[in-house]
PDB file of C-alpha atoms in Angstrom:
ATOM      1  CA  ASP A   1      43.901   2.053 -86.518  1.00 55.00           C
ATOM      2  CA  LEU A   2      41.279   3.761 -84.372  1.00 58.00           C
ATOM      3  CA  GLY A   3      43.651   4.639 -81.518  1.00 55.00           C
ATOM      4  CA  ALA A   4      42.988   4.412 -77.815  1.00 51.00           C
ATOM      5  CA  ALA A   5      40.389   7.070 -77.063  1.00 50.00           C
ATOM      6  CA  GLN A   6      36.862   5.978 -76.309  1.00 52.00           C
ATOM      7  CA  ALA A   7      35.100   6.006 -79.658  1.00 53.00           C
ATOM      8  CA  SER A   8      31.775   7.741 -80.082  1.00 61.00           C
ATOM      9  CA  ARG A   9      29.019   6.193 -82.153  1.00 64.00           C
ATOM     10  CA  TRP A  10      29.802   6.326 -85.863  1.00 70.00           C
ATOM     11  CA  ASN A  11      27.364   7.025 -88.637  1.00 77.00           C
ATOM     12  CA  ASP A  12      26.241   4.249 -90.948  1.00 80.00           C
ATOM     13  CA  ASN A  13      28.900   4.938 -93.575  1.00 85.00           C
ATOM     14  CA  LEU A  14      31.985   4.248 -91.440  1.00 87.00           C
ATOM     15  CA  PHE A  15      33.584   0.833 -90.905  1.00 91.00           C
ATOM     16  CA  ALA A  16      36.777  -0.526 -89.364  1.00 91.00           C
ATOM     17  CA  ILE A  17      38.780  -3.697 -89.747  1.00 93.00           C
ATOM     18  CA  THR A  18      39.717  -3.752 -86.072  1.00 90.00           C
ATOM     19  CA  PRO A  19      38.016  -2.153 -83.044  1.00 89.00           C
ATOM     20  CA  PRO A  20      39.719   0.671 -81.085  1.00 88.00           C
ATOM     21  CA  ALA A  21      42.481  -0.190 -78.633  1.00 91.00           C
ATOM     22  CA  THR A  22      40.063   0.256 -75.738  1.00 91.00           C
ATOM     23  CA  ASP A  23      38.630  -3.110 -76.743  1.00 93.00           C
ATOM     24  CA  MET A  24      41.695  -4.727 -75.159  1.00 95.00           C
ATOM     25  CA  GLY A  25      40.203  -3.837 -71.779  1.00 96.00           C
ATOM     26  CA  ARG A  26      36.884  -5.453 -72.623  1.00 95.00           C
ATOM     27  CA  VAL A  27      38.542  -8.619 -73.981  1.00 96.00           C
ATOM     28  CA  ALA A  28      40.808  -8.940 -70.936  1.00 98.00           C
ATOM     29  CA  ALA A  29      37.851  -8.474 -68.586  1.00 98.00           C
ATOM     30  CA  HIS A  30      35.798 -11.125 -70.375  1.00 97.00           C
ATOM     31  CA  ASN A  31      38.689 -13.591 -70.317  1.00 96.00           C
ATOM     32  CA  ALA A  32      39.384 -12.941 -66.641  1.00 97.00           C
ATOM     33  CA  ARG A  33      35.854 -12.762 -65.258  1.00 97.00           C
ATOM     34  CA  ILE A  34      33.755 -14.972 -67.538  1.00 96.00           C
ATOM     35  CA  GLU A  35      36.174 -17.487 -69.049  1.00 96.00           C
ATOM     36  CA  ARG A  36      38.429 -17.956 -66.003  1.00 96.00           C
ATOM     37  CA  GLY A  37      36.146 -17.053 -63.124  1.00 97.00           C
ATOM     38  CA  MET A  38      38.324 -14.389 -61.537  1.00 97.00           C
ATOM     39  CA  GLY A  39      36.459 -12.301 -58.975  1.00 97.00           C
ATOM     40  CA  ARG A  40      38.693  -9.557 -57.548  1.00 97.00           C
ATOM     41  CA  ALA A  41      40.824  -7.471 -59.900  1.00 98.00           C
ATOM     42  CA  ILE A  42      43.520  -4.832 -59.607  1.00 98.00           C
ATOM     43  CA  VAL A  43      43.996  -2.379 -62.489  1.00 98.00           C
ATOM     44  CA  LEU A  44      47.322  -0.587 -62.935  1.00 98.00           C
ATOM     45  CA  HIS A  45      47.554   1.885 -65.808  1.00 98.00           C
ATOM     46  CA  THR A  46      49.431   4.858 -67.182  1.00 97.00           C
ATOM     47  CA  PRO A  47      47.851   8.231 -66.364  1.00 97.00           C
ATOM     48  CA  GLU A  48      47.105   9.603 -69.859  1.00 94.00           C
ATOM     49  CA  ILE A  49      44.023   8.993 -72.047  1.00 91.00           C
ATOM     50  CA  PHE A  50      45.345   5.661 -73.340  1.00 92.00           C
ATOM     51  CA  GLY A  51      45.707   4.187 -69.856  1.00 95.00           C
ATOM     52  CA  LYS A  52      42.492   5.701 -68.532  1.00 95.00           C
ATOM     53  CA  SER A  53      40.422   4.500 -71.477  1.00 92.00           C
ATOM     54  CA  LEU A  54      41.628   0.893 -71.308  1.00 95.00           C
ATOM     55  CA  ALA A  55      41.237   0.832 -67.529  1.00 97.00           C
ATOM     56  CA  LYS A  56      37.660   2.090 -67.857  1.00 96.00           C
ATOM     57  CA  ALA A  57      36.820  -0.555 -70.462  1.00 95.00           C
ATOM     58  CA  PHE A  58      38.238  -3.322 -68.254  1.00 98.00           C
ATOM     59  CA  ILE A  59      36.440  -2.122 -65.131  1.00 98.00           C
ATOM     60  CA  GLU A  60      33.089  -1.890 -66.912  1.00 97.00           C
ATOM     61  CA  GLY A  61      33.529  -5.351 -68.405  1.00 97.00           C
ATOM     62  CA  PHE A  62      34.706  -6.983 -65.187  1.00 98.00           C
ATOM     63  CA  LYS A  63      31.809  -5.551 -63.163  1.00 97.00           C
ATOM     64  CA  ALA A  64      29.163  -6.143 -65.841  1.00 96.00           C
ATOM     65  CA  ASP A  65      27.641  -9.200 -64.165  1.00 92.00           C
ATOM     66  CA  ARG A  66      27.509  -7.342 -60.795  1.00 92.00           C
ATOM     67  CA  THR A  67      29.578 -10.024 -59.040  1.00 94.00           C
ATOM     68  CA  GLY A  68      33.081  -9.176 -60.234  1.00 96.00           C
ATOM     69  CA  LYS A  69      34.821  -6.543 -58.117  1.00 97.00           C
ATOM     70  CA  VAL A  70      37.673  -4.202 -59.032  1.00 98.00           C
ATOM     71  CA  VAL A  71      39.393  -3.603 -55.691  1.00 97.00           C
ATOM     72  CA  ALA A  72      41.728  -0.867 -56.963  1.00 97.00           C
ATOM     73  CA  SER A  73      42.451   1.138 -60.110  1.00 98.00           C
ATOM     74  CA  LEU A  74      45.691   3.098 -59.906  1.00 98.00           C
ATOM     75  CA  ALA A  75      47.346   5.496 -62.360  1.00 98.00           C
ATOM     76  CA  LEU A  76      51.137   5.184 -62.189  1.00 98.00           C
ATOM     77  CA  SER A  77      54.101   6.682 -63.990  1.00 98.00           C
ATOM     78  CA  PRO A  78      55.798   4.269 -66.426  1.00 96.00           C
ATOM     79  CA  GLN A  79      59.072   5.881 -65.371  1.00 97.00           C
ATOM     80  CA  LYS A  80      58.812   4.245 -61.934  1.00 97.00           C
ATOM     81  CA  PRO A  81      58.525   0.451 -62.419  1.00 97.00           C
ATOM     82  CA  ASP A  82      59.119  -0.279 -58.727  1.00 97.00           C
ATOM     83  CA  ALA A  83      55.979   1.656 -57.847  1.00 98.00           C
ATOM     84  CA  TRP A  84      53.911  -0.685 -60.029  1.00 98.00           C
ATOM     85  CA  VAL A  85      55.295  -3.750 -58.254  1.00 98.00           C
ATOM     86  CA  SER A  86      54.706  -2.234 -54.809  1.00 98.00           C
ATOM     87  CA  ALA A  87      51.157  -1.261 -55.731  1.00 97.00           C
ATOM     88  CA  ALA A  88      50.350  -4.747 -57.017  1.00 98.00           C
ATOM     89  CA  ILE A  89      51.759  -6.507 -53.962  1.00 97.00           C
ATOM     90  CA  GLU A  90      50.311  -4.153 -51.349  1.00 97.00           C
ATOM     91  CA  THR A  91      46.866  -4.086 -52.955  1.00 96.00           C
ATOM     92  CA  ALA A  92      46.790  -7.860 -53.388  1.00 95.00           C
ATOM     93  CA  ILE A  93      47.658  -8.377 -49.721  1.00 94.00           C
ATOM     94  CA  LYS A  94      44.957  -5.964 -48.516  1.00 95.00           C
ATOM     95  CA  ASN A  95      42.214  -7.151 -50.851  1.00 95.00           C
ATOM     96  CA  GLU A  96      43.042 -10.791 -51.701  1.00 92.00           C
ATOM     97  CA  ALA A  97      42.957  -9.960 -55.394  1.00 96.00           C
ATOM     98  CA  ASP A  98      43.169 -12.830 -57.862  1.00 97.00           C
ATOM     99  CA  SER A  99      43.698 -10.899 -61.117  1.00 97.00           C
ATOM    100  CA  LEU A 100      45.798  -8.022 -62.383  1.00 98.00           C
ATOM    101  CA  PHE A 101      45.209  -5.941 -65.533  1.00 98.00           C
ATOM    102  CA  VAL A 102      48.228  -3.928 -66.618  1.00 98.00           C
ATOM    103  CA  VAL A 103      48.194  -1.051 -69.113  1.00 98.00           C
ATOM    104  CA  GLY A 104      51.858  -0.216 -69.389  1.00 97.00           C
ATOM    105  CA  PRO A 105      55.033  -0.773 -71.419  1.00 97.00           C
ATOM    106  CA  GLY A 106      57.493  -3.634 -71.172  1.00 96.00           C
ATOM    107  CA  GLU A 107      59.588  -1.705 -68.664  1.00 97.00           C
ATOM    108  CA  VAL A 108      56.877  -2.061 -66.027  1.00 97.00           C
ATOM    109  CA  ALA A 109      55.437  -5.353 -67.264  1.00 97.00           C
ATOM    110  CA  ALA A 110      58.689  -7.292 -66.807  1.00 97.00           C
ATOM    111  CA  PRO A 111      59.095  -6.601 -63.066  1.00 98.00           C
ATOM    112  CA  LEU A 112      55.382  -7.226 -62.548  1.00 98.00           C
ATOM    113  CA  ALA A 113      55.631 -10.568 -64.348  1.00 97.00           C
ATOM    114  CA  ARG A 114      58.612 -11.450 -62.137  1.00 97.00           C
ATOM    115  CA  ALA A 115      56.658 -10.420 -59.020  1.00 98.00           C
ATOM    116  CA  LEU A 116      53.987 -13.025 -59.809  1.00 97.00           C
ATOM    117  CA  ASN A 117      56.442 -15.538 -58.333  1.00 97.00           C
ATOM    118  CA  SER A 118      56.366 -13.751 -54.957  1.00 97.00           C
ATOM    119  CA  GLU A 119      54.255 -15.001 -52.063  1.00 96.00           C
ATOM    120  CA  PRO A 120      51.631 -12.193 -52.166  1.00 95.00           C
ATOM    121  CA  LEU A 121      50.943 -12.780 -55.878  1.00 97.00           C
ATOM    122  CA  LYS A 122      51.393 -16.541 -56.046  1.00 95.00           C
ATOM    123  CA  ASN A 123      47.694 -17.107 -56.852  1.00 94.00           C
ATOM    124  CA  THR A 124      47.228 -14.045 -59.040  1.00 97.00           C
ATOM    125  CA  GLN A 125      46.828 -14.122 -62.815  1.00 97.00           C
ATOM    126  CA  ALA A 126      47.918 -11.156 -64.924  1.00 98.00           C
ATOM    127  CA  TRP A 127      46.766  -9.693 -68.240  1.00 98.00           C
ATOM    128  CA  PHE A 128      49.087  -7.483 -70.273  1.00 97.00           C
ATOM    129  CA  ILE A 129      48.318  -5.621 -73.497  1.00 96.00           C
ATOM    130  CA  ASP A 130      50.177  -5.503 -76.819  1.00 93.00           C
ATOM    131  CA  TRP A 131      52.354  -2.664 -75.456  1.00 94.00           C
ATOM    132  CA  ALA A 132      54.180  -5.207 -73.285  1.00 94.00           C
ATOM    133  CA  MET A 133      54.309  -8.261 -75.548  1.00 87.00           C
ATOM    134  CA  TYR A 134      58.092  -8.727 -75.510  1.00 88.00           C
ATOM    135  CA  PRO A 135      60.369 -11.738 -74.872  1.00 88.00           C
ATOM    136  CA  THR A 136      61.877  -9.930 -71.873  1.00 92.00           C
ATOM    137  CA  VAL A 137      58.490  -9.965 -70.141  1.00 93.00           C
ATOM    138  CA  LEU A 138      57.997 -13.644 -70.949  1.00 91.00           C
ATOM    139  CA  GLU A 139      61.419 -14.502 -69.566  1.00 92.00           C
ATOM    140  CA  ALA A 140      60.798 -12.460 -66.429  1.00 95.00           C
ATOM    141  CA  ALA A 141      57.645 -14.435 -65.632  1.00 94.00           C
ATOM    142  CA  GLY A 142      59.643 -17.641 -65.192  1.00 92.00           C
ATOM    143  CA  LYS A 143      57.606 -20.314 -63.430  1.00 92.00           C
ATOM    144  CA  ALA A 144      54.584 -18.008 -63.336  1.00 95.00           C
ATOM    145  CA  ILE A 145      54.227 -18.093 -67.119  1.00 92.00           C
ATOM    146  CA  GLN A 146      51.057 -20.206 -66.858  1.00 92.00           C
ATOM    147  CA  ARG A 147      49.411 -17.264 -65.073  1.00 95.00           C
ATOM    148  CA  VAL A 148      50.435 -14.661 -67.651  1.00 95.00           C
ATOM    149  CA  HIS A 149      48.110 -13.687 -70.490  1.00 95.00           C
ATOM    150  CA  TRP A 150      48.204 -11.118 -73.270  1.00 94.00           C
ATOM    151  CA  VAL A 151      45.611  -9.291 -75.331  1.00 96.00           C
ATOM    152  CA  ASN A 152      46.593  -8.546 -78.907  1.00 93.00           C
ATOM    153  CA  ARG A 153      45.330  -8.402 -82.470  1.00 91.00           C
ATOM    154  CA  PRO A 154      45.830 -11.466 -84.664  1.00 90.00           C
ATOM    155  CA  LEU A 155      48.478 -11.799 -87.323  1.00 90.00           C
ATOM    156  CA  PRO A 156      47.524 -12.593 -90.929  1.00 93.00           C
ATOM    157  CA  ARG A 157      47.448 -16.300 -91.687  1.00 91.00           C
ATOM    158  CA  GLY A 158      46.343 -18.902 -94.198  1.00 92.00           C
ATOM    159  CA  ASP A 159      46.573 -18.232 -97.919  1.00 94.00           C
ATOM    160  CA  PHE A 160      47.261 -14.537 -97.382  1.00 95.00           C
ATOM    161  CA  GLU A 161      50.305 -15.274 -95.238  1.00 95.00           C
ATOM    162  CA  ASP A 162      51.609 -17.847 -97.736  1.00 96.00           C
ATOM    163  CA  ILE A 163      51.215 -15.562-100.755  1.00 96.00           C
ATOM    164  CA  PHE A 164      52.698 -12.562 -98.938  1.00 97.00           C
ATOM    165  CA  LEU A 165      55.701 -14.596 -97.781  1.00 96.00           C
ATOM    166  CA  SER A 166      56.288 -15.945-101.285  1.00 97.00           C
ATOM    167  CA  ARG A 167      56.060 -12.510-102.876  1.00 96.00           C
ATOM    168  CA  TYR A 168      57.991 -10.400-100.350  1.00 96.00           C
ATOM    169  CA  GLN A 169      60.136 -12.970 -98.457  1.00 96.00           C
ATOM    170  CA  ALA A 170      58.770 -11.632 -95.180  1.00 95.00           C
ATOM    171  CA  TYR A 171      55.853 -12.473 -92.923  1.00 94.00           C
ATOM    172  CA  PRO A 172      52.950  -9.994 -93.081  1.00 95.00           C
ATOM    173  CA  ASN A 173      52.248  -7.785 -90.075  1.00 92.00           C
ATOM    174  CA  PHE A 174      48.797  -6.737 -88.922  1.00 92.00           C
ATOM    175  CA  ALA A 175      48.745  -3.590 -91.068  1.00 93.00           C
ATOM    176  CA  ALA A 176      49.301  -5.613 -94.229  1.00 95.00           C
ATOM    177  CA  GLY A 177      46.324  -7.813 -93.438  1.00 96.00           C
ATOM    178  CA  ALA A 178      44.149  -4.862 -92.428  1.00 94.00           C
ATOM    179  CA  GLY A 179      44.879  -3.103 -95.704  1.00 95.00           C
ATOM    180  CA  TYR A 180      43.981  -6.207 -97.673  1.00 96.00           C
ATOM    181  CA  ASP A 181      40.743  -6.736 -95.768  1.00 96.00           C
ATOM    182  CA  SER A 182      39.795  -3.074 -96.236  1.00 96.00           C
ATOM    183  CA  VAL A 183      39.960  -3.510 -99.999  1.00 96.00           C
ATOM    184  CA  LEU A 184      38.121  -6.828 -99.725  1.00 96.00           C
ATOM    185  CA  LEU A 185      35.313  -5.191 -97.751  1.00 97.00           C
ATOM    186  CA  ALA A 186      34.971  -2.393-100.301  1.00 96.00           C
ATOM    187  CA  ALA A 187      34.888  -4.884-103.176  1.00 97.00           C
ATOM    188  CA  THR A 188      32.293  -6.996-101.380  1.00 97.00           C
ATOM    189  CA  ALA A 189      30.081  -3.953-100.810  1.00 96.00           C
ATOM    190  CA  ILE A 190      30.308  -2.996-104.487  1.00 96.00           C
ATOM    191  CA  GLN A 191      29.494  -6.535-105.582  1.00 96.00           C
ATOM    192  CA  ASP A 192      26.638  -7.158-103.145  1.00 96.00           C
ATOM    193  CA  GLY A 193      25.070  -3.695-102.914  1.00 95.00           C
ATOM    194  CA  GLU A 194      21.771  -3.091-104.686  1.00 94.00           C
ATOM    195  CA  SER A 195      23.362  -0.110-106.392  1.00 95.00           C
ATOM    196  CA  MET A 196      26.467   2.067-106.250  1.00 93.00           C
ATOM    197  CA  GLY A 197      24.627   4.581-104.086  1.00 93.00           C
ATOM    198  CA  PRO A 198      26.221   5.309-100.692  1.00 92.00           C
ATOM    199  CA  ALA A 199      23.235   3.994 -98.726  1.00 93.00           C
ATOM    200  CA  HIS A 200      23.220   0.636-100.515  1.00 95.00           C
ATOM    201  CA  LEU A 201      27.004   0.287-100.294  1.00 95.00           C
ATOM    202  CA  ALA A 202      26.870   0.983 -96.553  1.00 94.00           C
ATOM    203  CA  ILE A 203      24.179  -1.641 -96.001  1.00 95.00           C
ATOM    204  CA  ALA A 204      26.176  -4.225 -97.949  1.00 96.00           C
ATOM    205  CA  ALA A 205      29.405  -3.431 -96.078  1.00 96.00           C
ATOM    206  CA  GLY A 206      27.790  -3.482 -92.646  1.00 94.00           C
ATOM    207  CA  SER A 207      26.113  -6.834 -93.230  1.00 95.00           C
ATOM    208  CA  ALA A 208      29.044  -8.539 -94.977  1.00 96.00           C
ATOM    209  CA  SER A 209      29.794 -12.068 -93.798  1.00 96.00           C
ATOM    210  CA  ASN A 210      31.949 -15.024 -94.814  1.00 95.00           C
ATOM    211  CA  LEU A 211      34.778 -12.652 -95.750  1.00 95.00           C
ATOM    212  CA  ALA A 212      37.694 -14.927 -96.625  1.00 95.00           C
ATOM    213  CA  GLY A 213      40.345 -12.371 -95.698  1.00 95.00           C
ATOM    214  CA  ALA A 214      43.816 -12.116 -94.237  1.00 96.00           C
ATOM    215  CA  PHE A 215      42.756 -13.193 -90.740  1.00 95.00           C
ATOM    216  CA  GLY A 216      40.505 -16.069 -91.692  1.00 94.00           C
ATOM    217  CA  THR A 217      36.799 -16.047 -92.452  1.00 95.00           C
ATOM    218  CA  GLY A 218      35.052 -13.179 -90.715  1.00 95.00           C
ATOM    219  CA  SER A 219      31.936 -11.069 -90.592  1.00 97.00           C
ATOM    220  CA  MET A 220      31.212  -7.439 -89.836  1.00 96.00           C
ATOM    221  CA  VAL A 221      29.882  -6.949 -86.306  1.00 95.00           C
ATOM    222  CA  GLU A 222      28.787  -3.926 -84.296  1.00 90.00           C
ATOM    223  CA  HIS A 223      29.871  -3.217 -80.734  1.00 84.00           C
ATOM    224  CA  ALA A 224      29.747   0.053 -78.797  1.00 78.00           C
ATOM    225  CA  GLY A 225      28.847   1.987 -81.913  1.00 83.00           C
ATOM    226  CA  ILE A 226      31.723   0.679 -84.056  1.00 86.00           C
ATOM    227  CA  THR A 227      31.266  -1.755 -86.957  1.00 91.00           C
ATOM    228  CA  TYR A 228      34.334  -3.902 -87.538  1.00 94.00           C
ATOM    229  CA  GLU A 229      35.487  -7.316 -88.750  1.00 95.00           C
ATOM    230  CA  ASP A 230      35.344  -9.905 -85.971  1.00 95.00           C
ATOM    231  CA  ALA A 231      38.173 -12.023 -87.390  1.00 94.00           C
ATOM    232  CA  ALA A 232      40.572  -9.096 -86.923  1.00 94.00           C
ATOM    233  CA  GLY A 233      39.467  -8.150 -83.393  1.00 93.00           C
ATOM    234  CA  TYR A 234      41.547  -8.388 -80.226  1.00 94.00           C
ATOM    235  CA  ARG A 235      41.790 -11.715 -78.420  1.00 93.00           C
ATOM    236  CA  ALA A 236      43.486 -13.226 -75.374  1.00 94.00           C
ATOM    237  CA  VAL A 237      46.643 -15.162 -76.235  1.00 90.00           C
ATOM    238  CA  GLU A 238      48.660 -17.612 -74.155  1.00 87.00           C
ATOM    239  CA  PRO A 239      52.466 -17.848 -74.356  1.00 83.00           C
ATOM    240  CA  THR A 240      54.193 -21.228 -74.127  1.00 80.00           C
ATOM    241  CA  ARG A 241      57.607 -22.599 -75.021  1.00 76.00           C
ATOM    242  CA  GLU A 242      57.864 -24.554 -78.241  1.00 75.00           C
ATOM    243  CA  PRO A 243      58.949 -28.137 -77.389  1.00 75.00           C
ATOM    244  CA  ASP A 244      62.743 -28.604 -77.514  1.00 75.00           C
ATOM    245  CA  SER A 245      63.222 -24.980 -78.526  1.00 72.00           C
ATOM    246  CA  GLU A 246      63.835 -21.537 -77.080  1.00 73.00           C
ATOM    247  CA  ALA A 247      61.098 -20.075 -79.288  1.00 75.00           C
ATOM    248  CA  TRP A 248      57.786 -18.840 -77.900  1.00 76.00           C
ATOM    249  CA  ILE A 249      54.441 -19.697 -79.449  1.00 76.00           C
ATOM    250  CA  PHE A 250      51.127 -17.993 -78.719  1.00 75.00           C
ATOM    251  CA  SER A 251      47.913 -19.987 -78.751  1.00 70.00           C
ATOM    252  CA  GLY A 252      44.925 -17.977 -79.930  1.00 63.00           C
ATOM    253  CA  TYR A 253      47.204 -15.549 -81.769  1.00 50.00           C
TER     254      TYR A 253
END
């Protein structure tokens, strides 16, 4: 796990299975601006490096095409959930914002999800990060659930999930899949490298593709100086109710 700080460019011998947490901002911005056509965003985030870094990544991504506008970016205390709701409503009214990116815990995400049903936010879509991916937030959204989106890493699936479940009688979490894919990447580099020398191993690892790992078939990609496996990267996920059930399912997850 690379953490939340903005990563500097790595040397050619370092690789990751997943990008740093800041990538959640970039993914949310792409989903909001490019895939959904949102044009005016509000960013609400916690004041420490985690919140600042994700907010920065979202803002840069949302404004990349020079037509998207971030009308406000506010640092707020997670201890004061009401302040987050007030900021979202007041800023949306003043700026006719159509999208909201939230970097905060479930305690602030739940009231914000509920506020999407209010008149000032009735046409606003919201993006939350993995920090707030809880059933309480889903329930709070109510009728606005179609306008609520999350950004998270994928869970292991396919043969890896089946074998893990059979062996341990439990579903694998992300860390289990990341550990498996780390070993797979190392083995692939050893097998495909011209020699066991560090330079050849690094070339083989960085160019690896068709890796049939825990998250599906992936390849190593480079973005913002970090080389990581695309199949394990963050993605936008959509929550919906399972038919005739109280369970939630997440498309894209």
